[in-house]
mmCIF file of C-alpha atoms in Angstrom:
data_model
loop_
_atom_site.group_PDB
_atom_site.id
_atom_site.type_symbol
_atom_site.label_atom_id
_atom_site.label_comp_id
_atom_site.label_asym_id
_atom_site.label_seq_id
_atom_site.Cartn_x
_atom_site.Cartn_y
_atom_site.Cartn_z
ATOM 1 C CA MET V 161 92.371 65.744 121.768
ATOM 2 C CA PRO V 162 92.917 67.463 125.093
ATOM 3 C CA GLN V 163 93.614 63.994 126.555
ATOM 4 C CA LEU V 164 96.314 63.589 123.874
ATOM 5 C CA PHE V 165 98.009 66.808 124.972
ATOM 6 C CA SER V 166 97.831 65.837 128.642
ATOM 7 C CA GLN V 167 99.505 62.489 127.958
ATOM 8 C CA ILE V 168 102.299 64.056 125.936
ATOM 9 C CA LEU V 169 103.019 66.801 128.473
ATOM 10 C CA LYS V 170 102.508 64.888 131.640
ATOM 11 C CA PRO V 171 106.006 63.160 132.012
ATOM 12 C CA PHE V 172 107.844 66.444 131.930
ATOM 13 C CA VAL V 173 105.738 69.541 132.868
ATOM 14 C CA ASN V 174 102.776 68.217 134.984
ATOM 15 C CA LYS V 175 102.018 70.883 137.612
ATOM 16 C CA ASN V 176 104.559 73.297 136.222
ATOM 17 C CA VAL V 177 102.381 73.736 133.177
ATOM 18 C CA PHE V 178 99.584 74.991 135.127
ATOM 19 C CA ARG V 179 101.739 77.448 136.869
ATOM 20 C CA HIS V 180 102.479 79.099 133.511
ATOM 21 C CA ASN V 181 99.344 78.505 131.516
ATOM 22 C CA ILE V 182 98.306 82.174 131.484
ATOM 23 C CA MET V 183 101.518 83.152 129.837
ATOM 24 C CA VAL V 184 101.218 80.397 127.159
ATOM 25 C CA ARG V 185 97.602 81.312 126.596
ATOM 26 C CA THR V 186 98.544 84.816 125.447
ATOM 27 C CA TRP V 187 99.860 83.454 122.183
ATOM 28 C CA ARG V 188 96.357 82.724 121.022
ATOM 29 C CA SER V 189 93.062 82.596 122.889
ATOM 30 C CA SER V 190 91.522 80.376 120.242
ATOM 31 C CA THR V 191 93.417 77.146 120.916
ATOM 32 C CA GLN V 192 90.003 75.650 121.680
ATOM 33 C CA GLY V 193 90.388 71.906 122.074
ATOM 34 C CA HIS V 194 94.094 72.052 121.829
ATOM 35 C CA GLY V 195 94.763 73.021 125.426
ATOM 36 C CA CYS V 196 96.809 75.940 126.657
ATOM 37 C CA TYR V 197 100.484 74.608 126.183
ATOM 38 C CA PRO V 198 101.346 74.598 122.532
ATOM 39 C CA ILE V 199 104.927 75.624 122.833
ATOM 40 C CA MET V 200 105.602 73.058 125.689
ATOM 41 C CA LEU V 201 104.199 70.334 123.511
ATOM 42 C CA ILE V 202 106.756 71.107 120.751
ATOM 43 C CA ASP V 203 109.623 71.404 123.333
ATOM 44 C CA HIS V 204 108.675 68.059 124.854
ATOM 45 C CA ILE V 205 108.478 66.215 121.529
ATOM 46 C CA LEU V 206 111.966 67.612 120.549
ATOM 47 C CA LYS V 207 113.409 66.328 123.865
ATOM 48 C CA VAL V 208 111.706 63.077 124.408
ATOM 49 C CA GLY V 209 113.571 60.845 121.954
ATOM 50 C CA ASP V 210 111.851 57.508 121.431
ATOM 51 C CA SER V 211 108.640 57.530 123.488
ATOM 52 C CA SER V 212 107.713 54.414 125.406
ATOM 53 C CA ASP V 213 104.335 54.138 123.730
ATOM 54 C CA GLY V 214 105.899 54.173 120.217
ATOM 55 C CA ARG V 215 104.227 57.354 119.121
ATOM 56 C CA ILE V 216 107.462 59.264 118.704
ATOM 57 C CA GLU V 217 110.674 57.903 117.299
ATOM 58 C CA ARG V 218 114.038 59.361 116.301
ATOM 59 C CA GLY V 219 114.432 59.089 112.614
ATOM 60 C CA ASP V 220 117.473 59.500 110.515
ATOM 61 C CA GLU V 221 120.304 61.780 111.831
ATOM 62 C CA SER V 222 123.183 63.236 109.932
ATOM 63 C CA LEU V 223 125.555 66.227 110.409
ATOM 64 C CA GLY V 224 123.308 69.203 111.024
ATOM 65 C CA GLU V 225 120.049 67.309 110.579
ATOM 66 C CA LYS V 226 117.572 65.507 112.796
ATOM 67 C CA GLU V 227 114.254 63.775 111.993
ATOM 68 C CA VAL V 228 111.565 63.455 114.603
ATOM 69 C CA LEU V 229 109.164 60.694 113.284
ATOM 70 C CA ILE V 230 105.611 61.043 114.654
ATOM 71 C CA LYS V 231 103.964 57.569 114.308
ATOM 72 C CA ASP V 232 100.477 58.565 115.559
ATOM 73 C CA PRO V 233 98.434 60.386 112.950
ATOM 74 C CA LYS V 234 96.385 62.208 115.615
ATOM 75 C CA LEU V 235 99.554 63.481 117.285
ATOM 76 C CA ALA V 236 100.909 64.598 113.868
ATOM 77 C CA GLU V 237 97.892 66.686 113.228
ATOM 78 C CA VAL V 238 98.156 68.245 116.764
ATOM 79 C CA VAL V 239 101.737 69.116 116.060
ATOM 80 C CA ARG V 240 100.831 70.681 112.745
ATOM 81 C CA SER V 241 97.932 72.732 114.121
ATOM 82 C CA THR V 242 100.034 73.666 117.192
ATOM 83 C CA MET V 243 102.795 75.112 115.048
ATOM 84 C CA ASN V 244 100.270 76.996 113.016
ATOM 85 C CA ILE V 245 98.793 78.400 116.208
ATOM 86 C CA ILE V 246 102.180 79.427 117.497
ATOM 87 C CA LEU V 247 103.139 81.151 114.206
ATOM 88 C CA ASN V 248 99.912 83.116 113.836
ATOM 89 C CA GLN V 249 101.287 85.930 115.800
ATOM 90 C CA ARG V 250 98.519 88.463 115.373
ATOM 91 C CA GLY V 251 95.719 85.979 116.172
ATOM 92 C CA GLN V 252 93.775 87.258 113.250
ATOM 93 C CA ASP V 253 92.248 84.832 110.752
ATOM 94 C CA ILE V 254 92.184 85.955 107.171
ATOM 95 C CA HIS V 255 89.990 84.119 104.705
ATOM 96 C CA MET V 256 88.723 84.576 101.141
ATOM 97 C CA VAL V 257 85.251 84.047 99.756
ATOM 98 C CA GLU V 258 83.828 84.529 96.238
ATOM 99 C CA LYS V 259 80.822 86.583 97.298
ATOM 100 C CA THR V 260 78.956 87.936 100.366
ATOM 101 C CA GLU V 261 75.541 89.110 101.180
ATOM 102 C CA TYR V 262 76.951 92.645 100.458
ATOM 103 C CA THR V 263 78.355 91.815 97.025
ATOM 104 C CA LEU V 264 77.072 94.206 94.357
ATOM 105 C CA PRO V 265 76.096 92.782 90.990
ATOM 106 C CA LYS V 266 78.898 94.574 89.218
ATOM 107 C CA PHE V 267 81.456 92.765 91.572
ATOM 108 C CA ILE V 268 79.925 89.258 91.176
ATOM 109 C CA ASP V 269 83.092 88.062 89.432
ATOM 110 C CA ASN V 270 85.345 89.265 92.191
ATOM 111 C CA VAL V 271 86.456 87.701 95.481
ATOM 112 C CA HIS V 272 86.755 89.108 99.108
ATOM 113 C CA LEU V 273 89.267 88.929 101.794
ATOM 114 C CA TYR V 274 87.687 89.019 105.200
ATOM 115 C CA MET V 275 89.019 89.104 108.748
ATOM 116 C CA GLU V 276 87.602 87.489 111.892
ATOM 117 C CA TYR V 277 87.851 89.806 114.885
ATOM 118 C CA VAL V 278 86.360 90.022 118.383
ATOM 119 C CA SER V 279 84.273 93.231 118.966
ATOM 120 C CA SER V 280 84.294 95.279 122.063
ATOM 121 C CA ARG V 281 81.337 93.191 123.235
ATOM 122 C CA LYS V 282 83.305 90.082 122.872
ATOM 123 C CA ILE V 283 81.363 88.891 119.858
ATOM 124 C CA THR V 284 83.167 87.346 116.900
ATOM 125 C CA LYS V 285 82.542 89.293 113.700
ATOM 126 C CA ASN V 286 83.847 89.483 110.137
ATOM 127 C CA PHE V 287 85.263 92.528 108.488
ATOM 128 C CA TYR V 288 85.297 92.466 104.658
ATOM 129 C CA PHE V 289 87.971 94.157 102.655
ATOM 130 C CA PRO V 290 87.472 95.739 99.177
ATOM 131 C CA SER V 291 86.865 93.193 96.524
ATOM 132 C CA LEU V 292 89.721 91.634 94.397
ATOM 133 C CA PRO V 293 89.702 90.113 90.946
ATOM 134 C CA LYS V 294 88.681 86.502 90.801
ATOM 135 C CA GLY V 295 91.727 84.292 90.623
ATOM 136 C CA SER V 296 93.783 86.521 93.090
ATOM 137 C CA GLN V 297 96.366 84.365 94.873
ATOM 138 C CA VAL V 298 97.664 85.767 98.129
ATOM 139 C CA GLN V 299 101.018 84.753 99.248
ATOM 140 C CA ASN V 300 101.810 87.052 102.235
ATOM 141 C CA ILE V 301 100.088 89.726 104.350
ATOM 142 C CA ALA V 302 101.846 92.377 106.584
ATOM 143 C CA MET V 303 100.229 94.856 108.851
ATOM 144 C CA SER V 304 101.410 98.102 110.378
ATOM 145 C CA SER V 305 99.791 97.110 113.837
ATOM 146 C CA CYS V 306 97.368 94.573 115.187
ATOM 147 C CA PRO V 307 94.079 95.571 113.376
ATOM 148 C CA ASP V 308 91.450 97.360 115.276
ATOM 149 C CA ILE V 309 88.240 97.936 113.415
ATOM 150 C CA ASN V 310 87.604 101.110 115.376
ATOM 151 C CA ASN V 311 91.108 102.470 114.892
ATOM 152 C CA GLU V 312 91.845 104.421 111.712
ATOM 153 C CA ASP V 313 95.562 104.159 111.908
ATOM 154 C CA TRP V 314 96.481 100.562 110.700
ATOM 155 C CA VAL V 315 97.519 99.754 107.209
ATOM 156 C CA MET V 316 97.630 96.318 105.534
ATOM 157 C CA ALA V 317 99.928 95.410 102.589
ATOM 158 C CA VAL V 318 99.261 92.266 100.576
ATOM 159 C CA LYS V 319 101.670 90.402 98.426
ATOM 160 C CA PHE V 320 100.146 88.319 95.626
ATOM 161 C CA SER V 321 101.539 85.754 93.332
ATOM 162 C CA GLY V 322 103.297 87.246 90.283
ATOM 163 C CA SER V 323 105.040 89.769 92.595
ATOM 164 C CA LYS V 324 102.092 92.075 92.824
ATOM 165 C CA LEU V 325 101.448 94.297 95.830
ATOM 166 C CA LYS V 326 98.396 96.068 97.100
ATOM 167 C CA LEU V 327 97.894 98.486 100.083
ATOM 168 C CA TYR V 328 94.769 99.054 102.205
ATOM 169 C CA ARG V 329 94.400 101.964 104.668
ATOM 170 C CA HIS V 330 91.603 101.266 107.089
ATOM 171 C CA ASN V 331 88.919 104.017 107.221
ATOM 172 C CA LYS V 332 91.022 106.314 105.008
ATOM 173 C CA ASP V 333 89.834 105.053 101.594
ATOM 174 C CA PHE V 334 87.932 101.901 101.089
ATOM 175 C CA ARG V 335 89.821 100.610 98.140
ATOM 176 C CA TRP V 336 93.012 98.834 97.274
ATOM 177 C CA ILE V 337 95.964 100.952 96.233
ATOM 178 C CA ASP V 338 97.961 99.209 93.479
ATOM 179 C CA ILE V 339 101.729 99.345 93.874
ATOM 180 C CA GLU V 340 103.462 99.027 90.477
ATOM 181 C CA THR V 341 106.142 96.367 90.577
ATOM 182 C CA THR V 342 108.114 94.139 88.173
ATOM 183 C CA HIS V 343 109.190 90.405 88.485
ATOM 184 C CA GLU V 344 112.724 91.771 88.728
ATOM 185 C CA SER V 345 111.979 93.969 91.699
ATOM 186 C CA ILE V 346 110.164 91.498 94.030
ATOM 187 C CA SER V 347 111.179 87.979 95.072
ATOM 188 C CA PRO V 348 108.265 85.670 94.249
ATOM 189 C CA HIS V 349 108.848 83.420 97.283
ATOM 190 C CA SER V 350 110.206 85.720 99.964
ATOM 191 C CA SER V 351 107.930 87.462 102.536
ATOM 192 C CA LEU V 352 106.765 91.009 103.055
ATOM 193 C CA MET V 353 107.246 92.568 106.452
ATOM 194 C CA TYR V 354 106.542 95.881 108.273
ATOM 195 C CA SER V 355 109.106 97.681 110.325
ATOM 196 C CA LYS V 356 107.710 99.622 113.241
ATOM 197 C CA LYS V 357 111.132 101.334 113.732
ATOM 198 C CA ASP V 358 111.347 102.489 110.073
ATOM 199 C CA GLN V 359 107.586 102.668 109.551
ATOM 200 C CA ARG V 360 108.075 101.049 106.214
ATOM 201 C CA PHE V 361 107.295 97.803 104.381
ATOM 202 C CA TYR V 362 110.111 95.678 103.069
ATOM 203 C CA VAL V 363 110.306 92.804 100.829
ATOM 204 C CA PRO V 364 113.635 91.307 99.267
ATOM 205 C CA THR V 365 114.426 91.426 95.568
ATOM 206 C CA PRO V 366 115.147 88.006 93.893
ATOM 207 C CA GLY V 367 118.876 87.958 94.733
ATOM 208 C CA CYS V 368 118.434 89.832 98.053
ATOM 209 C CA ASN V 369 120.934 92.384 96.992
ATOM 210 C CA TYR V 370 118.214 95.006 97.744
ATOM 211 C CA LEU V 371 115.061 95.471 99.769
ATOM 212 C CA CYS V 372 112.071 96.889 97.970
ATOM 213 C CA SER V 373 110.553 99.490 100.236
ATOM 214 C CA PHE V 374 107.470 101.755 100.657
ATOM 215 C CA ASP V 375 105.857 103.672 103.469
ATOM 216 C CA LEU V 376 102.435 103.954 105.017
ATOM 217 C CA ASN V 377 101.580 107.002 102.876
ATOM 218 C CA PHE V 378 102.368 105.338 99.521
ATOM 219 C CA LYS V 379 100.145 106.565 96.727
ATOM 220 C CA GLU V 380 99.391 105.198 93.298
ATOM 221 C CA LYS V 381 101.988 106.323 90.815
ATOM 222 C CA ASP V 382 104.535 106.843 93.656
ATOM 223 C CA LYS V 383 107.861 104.959 92.961
ATOM 224 C CA LEU V 384 109.128 102.183 95.060
ATOM 225 C CA GLU V 385 112.391 102.786 96.935
ATOM 226 C CA PHE V 386 115.245 100.264 97.005
ATOM 227 C CA VAL V 387 117.599 99.793 99.962
ATOM 228 C CA GLU V 388 120.962 98.113 99.224
ATOM 229 C CA VAL V 389 121.854 94.960 101.376
ATOM 230 C CA ARG V 390 125.561 94.524 102.099
ATOM 231 C CA LYS V 391 126.363 91.380 103.933
ATOM 232 C CA LYS V 392 129.477 91.214 106.202
ATOM 233 C CA ASP V 393 131.471 88.653 108.126
ATOM 234 C CA LEU V 394 130.426 85.763 105.922
ATOM 235 C CA PRO V 395 131.476 82.309 107.147
ATOM 236 C CA LYS V 396 134.239 80.476 105.354
ATOM 237 C CA TYR V 397 132.990 77.328 103.573
ATOM 238 C CA GLU V 398 134.820 74.239 102.503
ATOM 239 C CA LEU V 399 134.584 73.403 98.811
ATOM 240 C CA PHE V 400 132.116 70.550 99.298
ATOM 241 C CA GLU V 401 129.858 73.029 101.349
ATOM 242 C CA LEU V 402 129.903 75.538 98.561
ATOM 243 C CA MET V 403 129.026 72.813 95.967
ATOM 244 C CA GLU V 404 126.109 71.658 98.151
ATOM 245 C CA MET V 405 124.814 75.167 98.761
ATOM 246 C CA ASN V 406 124.888 75.914 95.069
ATOM 247 C CA SER V 407 122.350 73.188 94.579
ATOM 248 C CA PHE V 408 119.858 74.701 97.163
ATOM 249 C CA THR V 409 116.940 77.019 96.538
ATOM 250 C CA ARG V 410 116.758 80.023 98.812
ATOM 251 C CA THR V 411 114.258 82.427 100.194
ATOM 252 C CA ASP V 412 114.971 85.562 102.250
ATOM 253 C CA HIS V 413 112.924 87.066 105.089
ATOM 254 C CA MET V 414 113.378 90.243 107.063
ATOM 255 C CA VAL V 415 112.207 90.355 110.741
ATOM 256 C CA GLU V 416 112.185 92.958 113.521
ATOM 257 C CA SER V 417 112.759 92.220 117.100
ATOM 258 C CA PRO V 418 110.593 93.907 119.911
ATOM 259 C CA SER V 419 113.586 96.370 120.598
ATOM 260 C CA GLY V 420 113.744 97.301 116.837
ATOM 261 C CA GLU V 421 116.782 95.153 115.743
ATOM 262 C CA HIS V 422 116.641 93.831 112.180
ATOM 263 C CA PHE V 423 117.540 90.393 111.030
ATOM 264 C CA LEU V 424 117.775 88.892 107.558
ATOM 265 C CA ILE V 425 117.078 85.208 107.413
ATOM 266 C CA SER V 426 118.077 83.049 104.375
ATOM 267 C CA TRP V 427 116.075 79.797 104.287
ATOM 268 C CA PHE V 428 117.751 76.937 102.210
ATOM 269 C CA TYR V 429 116.027 74.016 100.592
ATOM 270 C CA GLY V 430 117.614 70.980 98.998
ATOM 271 C CA ASP V 431 116.276 68.069 96.923
ATOM 272 C CA GLU V 432 116.720 64.511 98.258
ATOM 273 C CA PHE V 433 115.510 61.057 97.400
ATOM 274 C CA GLU V 434 113.390 59.537 100.155
ATOM 275 C CA LEU V 435 111.745 56.165 100.487
ATOM 276 C CA TYR V 436 108.341 56.394 102.179
ATOM 277 C CA LYS V 437 105.708 54.271 100.374
ATOM 278 C CA THR V 438 107.604 54.773 97.182
ATOM 279 C CA LEU V 439 110.895 56.250 96.143
ATOM 280 C CA THR V 440 110.313 59.941 95.501
ATOM 281 C CA VAL V 441 112.179 63.329 95.417
ATOM 282 C CA ILE V 442 111.394 65.667 98.303
ATOM 283 C CA HIS V 443 112.310 69.372 98.644
ATOM 284 C CA LYS V 444 113.103 69.917 102.342
ATOM 285 C CA THR V 445 114.624 72.467 104.654
ATOM 286 C CA LYS V 446 118.414 72.164 105.011
ATOM 287 C CA SER V 447 119.598 75.128 106.869
ATOM 288 C CA PHE V 448 119.206 78.792 107.656
ATOM 289 C CA LYS V 449 121.680 81.786 107.624
ATOM 290 C CA VAL V 450 121.041 84.712 110.020
ATOM 291 C CA PHE V 451 122.272 88.226 109.469
ATOM 292 C CA ARG V 452 122.046 90.998 112.007
ATOM 293 C CA GLU V 453 121.841 94.669 111.027
ATOM 294 C CA ASP V 454 124.827 96.828 111.887
ATOM 295 C CA GLU V 455 122.934 99.964 112.904
ATOM 296 C CA GLN V 456 126.034 102.091 113.180
ATOM 297 C CA LEU V 457 126.837 101.604 109.507
ATOM 298 C CA THR V 458 123.308 101.525 108.204
ATOM 299 C CA ASP V 459 121.714 104.586 106.542
ATOM 300 C CA ARG V 460 118.484 105.069 104.647
ATOM 301 C CA LYS V 461 119.936 103.732 101.356
ATOM 302 C CA THR V 462 122.063 100.896 102.579
ATOM 303 C CA LYS V 463 121.579 98.148 105.331
ATOM 304 C CA PHE V 464 124.828 96.437 106.411
ATOM 305 C CA MET V 465 124.026 92.929 107.698
ATOM 306 C CA SER V 466 126.555 90.892 109.662
ATOM 307 C CA TYR V 467 126.378 87.114 109.714
ATOM 308 C CA THR V 468 125.759 85.756 113.190
ATOM 309 C CA GLU V 469 125.191 82.440 115.001
ATOM 310 C CA ASN V 470 124.001 84.232 118.186
ATOM 311 C CA ILE V 471 120.778 86.117 118.470
ATOM 312 C CA GLY V 472 120.745 85.857 122.285
ATOM 313 C CA ASP V 473 117.483 85.154 124.058
ATOM 314 C CA LEU V 474 115.376 85.844 120.892
ATOM 315 C CA CYS V 475 113.568 83.194 118.784
ATOM 316 C CA ILE V 476 112.542 83.697 115.185
ATOM 317 C CA PHE V 477 109.247 82.391 113.693
ATOM 318 C CA LEU V 478 108.836 81.803 109.908
ATOM 319 C CA GLY V 479 105.738 80.452 108.235
ATOM 320 C CA HIS V 480 102.594 82.531 108.553
ATOM 321 C CA GLY V 481 102.291 86.077 107.378
ATOM 322 C CA GLU V 482 105.133 88.192 108.538
ATOM 323 C CA ALA V 483 108.173 86.684 110.149
ATOM 324 C CA MET V 484 108.170 87.188 113.932
ATOM 325 C CA CYS V 485 110.795 87.660 116.681
ATOM 326 C CA VAL V 486 110.207 87.326 120.440
ATOM 327 C CA PRO V 487 112.359 86.833 123.624
ATOM 328 C CA ALA V 488 112.365 83.152 124.520
ATOM 329 C CA SER V 489 112.346 83.926 128.235
ATOM 330 C CA THR V 490 108.853 85.400 128.056
ATOM 331 C CA ILE V 491 107.226 82.190 126.942
ATOM 332 C CA PRO V 492 107.658 78.863 128.824
ATOM 333 C CA GLY V 493 108.966 76.189 126.436
ATOM 334 C CA LEU V 494 110.593 78.363 123.948
ATOM 335 C CA LYS V 495 114.251 77.617 123.153
ATOM 336 C CA PRO V 496 116.472 80.740 122.702
ATOM 337 C CA ASN V 497 118.636 81.236 119.590
ATOM 338 C CA CYS V 498 116.261 79.074 117.461
ATOM 339 C CA ILE V 499 114.129 79.424 114.374
ATOM 340 C CA TYR V 500 110.703 77.822 114.437
ATOM 341 C CA PHE V 501 109.294 77.225 110.924
ATOM 342 C CA ALA V 502 106.067 75.896 109.468
ATOM 343 C CA GLY V 503 104.480 75.356 106.033
ATOM 344 C CA HIS V 504 106.139 73.260 103.416
ATOM 345 C CA ASN V 505 108.137 71.707 106.254
ATOM 346 C CA TYR V 506 107.612 71.905 110.001
ATOM 347 C CA GLY V 507 110.611 71.976 112.475
ATOM 348 C CA VAL V 508 113.070 73.917 114.610
ATOM 349 C CA PHE V 509 116.467 75.087 113.660
ATOM 350 C CA ASP V 510 119.069 75.592 116.380
ATOM 351 C CA ILE V 511 121.222 78.473 115.353
ATOM 352 C CA THR V 512 123.991 77.651 117.988
ATOM 353 C CA SER V 513 124.561 74.024 116.865
ATOM 354 C CA GLN V 514 123.477 74.719 113.175
ATOM 355 C CA THR V 515 121.089 71.681 113.589
ATOM 356 C CA CYS V 516 117.742 71.334 111.841
ATOM 357 C CA SER V 517 115.119 69.173 113.417
ATOM 358 C CA LEU V 518 112.295 68.206 111.119
ATOM 359 C CA PHE V 519 109.016 66.703 111.932
ATOM 360 C CA SER V 520 107.926 63.644 109.840
ATOM 361 C CA THR V 521 105.358 60.906 109.625
ATOM 362 C CA ASP V 522 105.133 57.560 107.932
ATOM 363 C CA GLU V 523 103.646 59.487 104.929
ATOM 364 C CA GLY V 524 106.637 61.854 104.655
ATOM 365 C CA LEU V 525 107.728 65.161 106.061
ATOM 366 C CA LEU V 526 105.035 67.025 107.983
ATOM 367 C CA SER V 527 103.805 69.790 105.740
ATOM 368 C CA SER V 528 100.882 72.049 104.861
ATOM 369 C CA THR V 529 99.549 73.566 101.701
ATOM 370 C CA GLN V 530 97.109 75.888 103.555
ATOM 371 C CA PHE V 531 97.487 79.630 103.397
ATOM 372 C CA PRO V 532 99.292 81.637 104.560
ATOM 373 C CA SER V 533 102.242 79.184 104.563
ATOM 374 C CA TRP V 534 105.065 80.086 102.354
ATOM 375 C CA PRO V 535 107.834 80.168 100.926
ATOM 376 C CA HIS V 536 106.476 78.091 98.076
ATOM 377 C CA PRO V 537 103.944 79.917 95.959
ATOM 378 C CA LEU V 538 100.903 78.628 97.795
ATOM 379 C CA SER V 539 97.666 80.527 97.431
ATOM 380 C CA LEU V 540 94.767 81.731 99.556
ATOM 381 C CA THR V 541 91.782 80.592 97.388
ATOM 382 C CA PRO V 542 88.066 81.200 97.926
ATOM 383 C CA ASN V 543 86.106 78.882 100.271
#
């Protein structure tokens, strides 16, 4: 596999890659056999066009949509795992098992989340969270900070299928705190996020007219708070565009930049007939809409969000756990003003040109059903 990476990268980055490899490696130390240049690989594939060895071809192109056809199954798997590595921003692996050596008899019908972490002695260990009912399906996890087993101050919130929420406070109380919700208050397919600026967790309601909100000190029987979302400066659409968008499904995701700016991302999917081995209907990413918070108008009860096609040097990442936002200039190979997405579809959306590049294979669109990829109701199930 490392040879495959080297061959793909060699025509464009050669020695320049090694000059920047320390910066790239900071994304995730556990790239293992995948080399140290995951973002440069994606950047190269998007730029290369039809490769001379036939492993990459330009697929169908239409207004606002490009398809990158990866003919080599091994390369397709590398792209999939590379995007997953890029999008796992915290570098923490969360898993679920039915029972452990510590499971008490009364919890034999429960399951456990556990997290792999590296101890102060550089030894990989597992930390087990309190047990959960068997059949629990985890959709999304958000954390107040990068978890440190020796630090008491981090909090983890978990979003389950059925719009259920639970909270865990490390070293404060070894149990899950149930957060009472309803199907009407939590969007089943949108993501949970934590704002360091506000010190609150947010998740959109089904229509994204409100954000469901709770803080780090939330207790059982406390009431959730709701922040109204008011969108401004919406683009003008032609009639055919409105008709097309009315047929799309949508999920909404909040993200916070390193400087504390808030963005609201609407992710649109559409149904299409595609002929791969057989004629089938596929549900694929069509476009994104980005809204930036107007901090001068926003207060505790209302967030004013203005439509934008320019987020500057920033990149947004959707697909694993919380959405993430980083400056493109800090990581070689990142393209500014873009959204990188993974899960049900894999690709890159250019906000400037409003163009969506999707990775595909001869079997169909590149996709994954492994946790924690959303927005579709995919579950983390026991090993």
